[in-house]
GROMACS .gro file of C-alpha atoms in nm:
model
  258
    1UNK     CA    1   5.962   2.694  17.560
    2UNK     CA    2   5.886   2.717  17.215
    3UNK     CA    3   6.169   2.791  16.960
    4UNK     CA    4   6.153   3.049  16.723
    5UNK     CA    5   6.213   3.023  16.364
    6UNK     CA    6   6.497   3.232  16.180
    7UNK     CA    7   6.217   3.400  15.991
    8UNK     CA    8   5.954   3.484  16.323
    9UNK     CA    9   6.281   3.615  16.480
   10UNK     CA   10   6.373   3.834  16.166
   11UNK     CA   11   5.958   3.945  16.132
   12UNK     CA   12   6.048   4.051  16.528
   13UNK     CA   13   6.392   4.254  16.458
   14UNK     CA   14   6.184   4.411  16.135
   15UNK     CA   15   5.928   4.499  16.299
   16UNK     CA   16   6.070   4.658  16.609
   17UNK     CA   17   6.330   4.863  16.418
   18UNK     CA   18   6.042   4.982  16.222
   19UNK     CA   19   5.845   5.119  16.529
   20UNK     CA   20   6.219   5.289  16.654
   21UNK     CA   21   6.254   5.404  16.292
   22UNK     CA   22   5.910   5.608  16.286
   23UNK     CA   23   5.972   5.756  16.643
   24UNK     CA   24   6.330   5.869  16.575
   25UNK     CA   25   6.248   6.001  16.217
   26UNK     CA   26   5.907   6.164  16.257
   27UNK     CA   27   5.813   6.154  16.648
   28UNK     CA   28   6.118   6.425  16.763
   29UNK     CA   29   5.991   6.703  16.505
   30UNK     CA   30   5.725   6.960  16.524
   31UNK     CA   31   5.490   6.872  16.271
   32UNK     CA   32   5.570   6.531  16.385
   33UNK     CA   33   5.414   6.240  16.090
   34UNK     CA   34   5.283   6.532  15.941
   35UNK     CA   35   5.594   6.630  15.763
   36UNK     CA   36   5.633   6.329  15.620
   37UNK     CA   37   5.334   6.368  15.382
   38UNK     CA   38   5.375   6.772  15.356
   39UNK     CA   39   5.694   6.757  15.221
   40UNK     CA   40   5.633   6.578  14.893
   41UNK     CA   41   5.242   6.720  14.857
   42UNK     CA   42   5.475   7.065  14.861
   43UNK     CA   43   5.679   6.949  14.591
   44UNK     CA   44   5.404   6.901  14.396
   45UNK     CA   45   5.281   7.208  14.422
   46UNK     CA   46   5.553   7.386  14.368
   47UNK     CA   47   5.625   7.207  14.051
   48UNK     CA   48   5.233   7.237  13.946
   49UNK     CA   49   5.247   7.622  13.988
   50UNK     CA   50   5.600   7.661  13.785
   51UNK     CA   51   5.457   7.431  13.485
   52UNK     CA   52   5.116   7.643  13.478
   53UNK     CA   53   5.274   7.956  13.524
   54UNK     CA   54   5.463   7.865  13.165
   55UNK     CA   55   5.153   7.767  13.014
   56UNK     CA   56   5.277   7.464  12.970
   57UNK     CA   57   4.996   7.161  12.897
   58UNK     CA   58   4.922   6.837  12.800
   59UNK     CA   59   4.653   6.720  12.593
   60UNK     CA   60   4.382   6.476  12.757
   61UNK     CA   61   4.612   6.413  13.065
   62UNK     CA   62   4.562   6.681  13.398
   63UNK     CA   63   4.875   6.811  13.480
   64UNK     CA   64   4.892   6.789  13.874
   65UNK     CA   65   4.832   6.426  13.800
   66UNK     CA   66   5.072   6.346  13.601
   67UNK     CA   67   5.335   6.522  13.819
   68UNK     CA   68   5.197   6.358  14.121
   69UNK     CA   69   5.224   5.980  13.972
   70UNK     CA   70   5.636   6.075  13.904
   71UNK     CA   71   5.734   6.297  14.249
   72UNK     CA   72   5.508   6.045  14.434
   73UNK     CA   73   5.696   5.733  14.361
   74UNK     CA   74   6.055   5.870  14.242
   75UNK     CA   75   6.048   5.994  14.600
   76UNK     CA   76   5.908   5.640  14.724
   77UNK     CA   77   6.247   5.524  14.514
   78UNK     CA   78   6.488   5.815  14.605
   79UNK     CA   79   6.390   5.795  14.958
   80UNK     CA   80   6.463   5.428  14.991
   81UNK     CA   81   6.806   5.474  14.775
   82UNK     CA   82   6.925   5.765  15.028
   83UNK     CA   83   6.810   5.622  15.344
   84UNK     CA   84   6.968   5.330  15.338
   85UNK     CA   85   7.305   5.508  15.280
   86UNK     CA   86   7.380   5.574  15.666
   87UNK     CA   87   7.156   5.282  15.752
   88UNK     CA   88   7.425   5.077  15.956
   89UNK     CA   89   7.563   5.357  16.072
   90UNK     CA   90   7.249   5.465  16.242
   91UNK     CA   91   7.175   5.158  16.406
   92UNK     CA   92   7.473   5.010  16.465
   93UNK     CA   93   7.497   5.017  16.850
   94UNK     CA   94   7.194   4.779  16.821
   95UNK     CA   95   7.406   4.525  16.604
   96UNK     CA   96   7.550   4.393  16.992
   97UNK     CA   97   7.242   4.169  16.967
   98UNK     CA   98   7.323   3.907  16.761
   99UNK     CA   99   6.957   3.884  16.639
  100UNK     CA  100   6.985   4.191  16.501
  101UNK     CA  101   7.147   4.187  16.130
  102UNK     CA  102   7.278   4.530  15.957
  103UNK     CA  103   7.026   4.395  15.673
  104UNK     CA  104   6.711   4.413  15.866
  105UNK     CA  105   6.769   4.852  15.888
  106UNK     CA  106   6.745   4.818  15.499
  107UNK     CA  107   6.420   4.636  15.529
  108UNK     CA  108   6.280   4.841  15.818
  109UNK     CA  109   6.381   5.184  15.612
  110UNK     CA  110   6.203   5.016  15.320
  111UNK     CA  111   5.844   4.941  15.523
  112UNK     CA  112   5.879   5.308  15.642
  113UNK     CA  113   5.900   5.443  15.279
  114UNK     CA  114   5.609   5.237  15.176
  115UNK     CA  115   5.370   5.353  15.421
  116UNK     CA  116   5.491   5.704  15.383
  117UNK     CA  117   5.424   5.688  15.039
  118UNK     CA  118   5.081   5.564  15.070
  119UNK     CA  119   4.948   5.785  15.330
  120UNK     CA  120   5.089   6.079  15.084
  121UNK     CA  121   4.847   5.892  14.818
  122UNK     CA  122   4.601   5.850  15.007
  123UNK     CA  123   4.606   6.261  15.090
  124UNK     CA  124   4.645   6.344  14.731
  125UNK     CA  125   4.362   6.138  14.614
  126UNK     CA  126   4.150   6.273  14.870
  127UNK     CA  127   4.228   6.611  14.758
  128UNK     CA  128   4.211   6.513  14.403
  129UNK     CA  129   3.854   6.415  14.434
  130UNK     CA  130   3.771   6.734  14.634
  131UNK     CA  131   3.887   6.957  14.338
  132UNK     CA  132   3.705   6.735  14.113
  133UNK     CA  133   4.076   6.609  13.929
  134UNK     CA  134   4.067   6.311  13.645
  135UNK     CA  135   4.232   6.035  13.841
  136UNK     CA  136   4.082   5.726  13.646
  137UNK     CA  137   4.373   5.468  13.619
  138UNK     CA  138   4.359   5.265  13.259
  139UNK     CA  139   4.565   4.951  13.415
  140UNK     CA  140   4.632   5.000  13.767
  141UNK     CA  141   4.759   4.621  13.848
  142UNK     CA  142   5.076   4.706  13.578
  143UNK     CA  143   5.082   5.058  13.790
  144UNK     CA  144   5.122   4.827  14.132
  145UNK     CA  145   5.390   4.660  13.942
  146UNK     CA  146   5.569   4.924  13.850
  147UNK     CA  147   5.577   5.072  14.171
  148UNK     CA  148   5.662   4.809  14.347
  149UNK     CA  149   5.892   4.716  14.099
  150UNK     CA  150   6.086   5.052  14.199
  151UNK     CA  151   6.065   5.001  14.522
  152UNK     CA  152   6.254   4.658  14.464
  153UNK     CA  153   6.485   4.845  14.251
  154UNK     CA  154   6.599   5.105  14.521
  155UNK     CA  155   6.637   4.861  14.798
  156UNK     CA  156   6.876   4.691  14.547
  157UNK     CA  157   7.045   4.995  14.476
  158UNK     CA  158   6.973   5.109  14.882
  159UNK     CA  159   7.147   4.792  15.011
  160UNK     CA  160   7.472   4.824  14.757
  161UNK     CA  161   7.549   5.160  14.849
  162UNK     CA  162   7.485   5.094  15.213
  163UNK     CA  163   7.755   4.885  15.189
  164UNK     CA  164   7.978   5.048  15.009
  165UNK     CA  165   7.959   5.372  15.187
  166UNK     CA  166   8.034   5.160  15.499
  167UNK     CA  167   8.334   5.174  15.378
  168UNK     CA  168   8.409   5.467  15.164
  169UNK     CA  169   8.254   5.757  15.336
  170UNK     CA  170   8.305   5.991  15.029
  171UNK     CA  171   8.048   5.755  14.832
  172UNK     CA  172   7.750   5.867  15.060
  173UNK     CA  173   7.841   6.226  14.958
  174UNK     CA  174   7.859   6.129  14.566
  175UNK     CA  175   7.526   6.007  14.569
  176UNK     CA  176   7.376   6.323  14.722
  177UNK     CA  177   7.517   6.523  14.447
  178UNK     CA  178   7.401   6.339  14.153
  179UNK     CA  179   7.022   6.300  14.339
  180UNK     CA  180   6.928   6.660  14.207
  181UNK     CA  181   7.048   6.566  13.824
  182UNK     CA  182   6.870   6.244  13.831
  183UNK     CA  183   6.566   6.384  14.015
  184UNK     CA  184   6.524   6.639  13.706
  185UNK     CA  185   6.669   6.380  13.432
  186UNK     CA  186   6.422   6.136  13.538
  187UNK     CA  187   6.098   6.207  13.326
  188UNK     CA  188   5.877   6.284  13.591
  189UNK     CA  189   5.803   6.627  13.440
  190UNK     CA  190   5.772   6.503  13.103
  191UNK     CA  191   5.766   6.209  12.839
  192UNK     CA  192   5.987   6.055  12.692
  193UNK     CA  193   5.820   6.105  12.382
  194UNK     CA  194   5.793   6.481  12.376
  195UNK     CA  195   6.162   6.486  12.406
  196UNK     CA  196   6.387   6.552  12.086
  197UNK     CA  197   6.552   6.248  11.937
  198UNK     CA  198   6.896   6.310  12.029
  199UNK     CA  199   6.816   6.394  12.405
  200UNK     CA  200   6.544   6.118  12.400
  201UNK     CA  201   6.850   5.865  12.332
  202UNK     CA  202   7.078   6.006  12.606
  203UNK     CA  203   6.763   5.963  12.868
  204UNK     CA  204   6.697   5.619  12.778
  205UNK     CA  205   7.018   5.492  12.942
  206UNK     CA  206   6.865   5.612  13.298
  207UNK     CA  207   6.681   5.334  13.442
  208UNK     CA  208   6.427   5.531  13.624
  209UNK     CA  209   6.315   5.673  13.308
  210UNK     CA  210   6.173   5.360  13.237
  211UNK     CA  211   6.009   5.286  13.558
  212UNK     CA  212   5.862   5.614  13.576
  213UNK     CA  213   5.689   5.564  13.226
  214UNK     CA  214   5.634   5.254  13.262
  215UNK     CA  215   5.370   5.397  13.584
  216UNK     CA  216   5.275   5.701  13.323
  217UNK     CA  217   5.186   5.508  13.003
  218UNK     CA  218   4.979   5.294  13.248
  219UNK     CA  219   4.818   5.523  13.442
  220UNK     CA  220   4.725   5.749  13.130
  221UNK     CA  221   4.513   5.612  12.874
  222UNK     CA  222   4.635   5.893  12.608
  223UNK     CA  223   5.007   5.780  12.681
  224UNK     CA  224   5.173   5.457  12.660
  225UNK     CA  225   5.473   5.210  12.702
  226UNK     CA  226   5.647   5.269  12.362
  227UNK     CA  227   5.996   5.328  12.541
  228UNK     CA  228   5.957   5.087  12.840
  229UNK     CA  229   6.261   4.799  12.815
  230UNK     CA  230   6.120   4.573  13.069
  231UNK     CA  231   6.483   4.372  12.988
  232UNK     CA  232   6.658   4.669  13.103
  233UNK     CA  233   6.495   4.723  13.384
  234UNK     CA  234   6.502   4.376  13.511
  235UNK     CA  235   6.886   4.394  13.449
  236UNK     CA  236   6.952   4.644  13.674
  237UNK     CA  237   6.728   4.566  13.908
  238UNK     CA  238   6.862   4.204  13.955
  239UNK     CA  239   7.293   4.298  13.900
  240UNK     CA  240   7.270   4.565  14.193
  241UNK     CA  241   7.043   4.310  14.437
  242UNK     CA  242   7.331   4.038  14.348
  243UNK     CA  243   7.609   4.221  14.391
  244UNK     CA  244   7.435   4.400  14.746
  245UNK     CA  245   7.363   4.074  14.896
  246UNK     CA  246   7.651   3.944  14.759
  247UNK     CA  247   7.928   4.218  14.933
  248UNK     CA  248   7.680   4.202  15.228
  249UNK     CA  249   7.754   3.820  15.286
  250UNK     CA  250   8.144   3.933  15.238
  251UNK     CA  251   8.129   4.197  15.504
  252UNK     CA  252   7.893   4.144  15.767
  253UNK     CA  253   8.097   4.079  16.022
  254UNK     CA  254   8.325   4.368  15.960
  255UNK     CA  255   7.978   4.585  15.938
  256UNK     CA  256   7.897   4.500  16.252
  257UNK     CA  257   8.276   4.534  16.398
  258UNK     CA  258   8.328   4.872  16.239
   0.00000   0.00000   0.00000
């Protein structure tokens, strides 16, 4: 009998919570996967309509693009963030098998996010081609960065706060009021640069303002990365992955006893 690595027994555990993740999320409802990709292609309507309707517009860029590239991936990010926040709690009669670790729902949750957010790309391109819409990308390997980048970034921040409201069930309910504020503090609707200098200053201390122009001033060629602090970024993407894996380590066992 051969014996199986740590990481072939972790690829296993990963990839079977995965396959229980997309039945329990997505195979018990209606519309089924559907949903998945309806719900943030509504959004984006939604939004589309409300900034047309104003008469608002922006020169050389189409608008249902640019909302798309922000709702698309701050969703990818917000998605993996709020997830993860009952993560052990939802598997956690699985955690009696001792290959399973409370860290591997994290990583499952994540691969679930990603392919959701590429089948919703996939579905807006293809109707962005139908209507004829300006998708034409001016560096698309820095826009792969960036979004995978954020996706690194809320599994950081997904993992900490797993943790933490583990133990503090009052945290869970903190984060979900502060999503709306950040979802519409964020920049997706909006540069940074069109902003007034005062309130421009105030939004630069939110990291996903940086992420999400850092994906706009690369995807647009009439927009760039003039506010983008890559040190910034890095900062608090590598602080909240330390301290996660970090308190993790700590309190695995009591995770898995609780």
């Amino acid at each position: 009998m051969i014996k199986r690595t740590s990481f072939t027994v972790f690829i296993s555990v990963v990839s079977a919570l995965f396959l229980r993740e997309i039945q329990t999320r997505f195979g018990t409802k209606k519309l089924g996967y559907l949903w998945a990709v309806i719900d943030p292609m509504v959004k984006l309507v939604v939004f589309a309509a409300l900034r047309l309707a104003t008469g608002t517009t922006m020169q050389g860029i189409d608008l249902p693009v640019f909302l798309a590239t922000g709702i698309l991936t701050y969703n990818f990010f917000s998605a993996l963030m709020m997830t993860s926040l009952n993560a052990f709690d939802g598997n956690r009669a699985l955690f009696v098998y001792r290959q399973v670790k409370p860290v591997d729902t994290i990583f499952s949750r994540f691969f679930v996010e990603f392919l959701v957010m590429c089948a919703t790309i996939i579905l807006f391109v293809s109707i962005g081609l139908y209507f004829g819409m300006d998708l034409r990308v001016k560096d698309f390997n820095m826009v792969i960065l960036a979004i995978i980048w954020f996706g690194i970034f809320g599994f950081s921040l997904g993992l900490l706060f797993a943790v933490i409201n583990t133990f503090y069930e009052t945290f869970g309910k903190i984060i979900s009021f502060i999503s709306m504020p950040l979802f519409l503090l964020s920049g997706i609707f909006y540069t940074v640069a069109s902003l007034p200098p005062l309130a421009r200053e105030l939004i630069w201390y939110n990291p996903v303002v940086h992420f999400i122009e850092m994906i706009h001033g690369n995807y647009f060629r009439v927009l760039n990365t003039d506010y983008v602090d890559y040190t910034y970024m890095m900062w608090w993407t590598i602080i909240p992955l330390f301290l996660g894996l970090f308190f993790y380590k700590k309190a695995e066992k009591k995770i898995i006893a609780s």
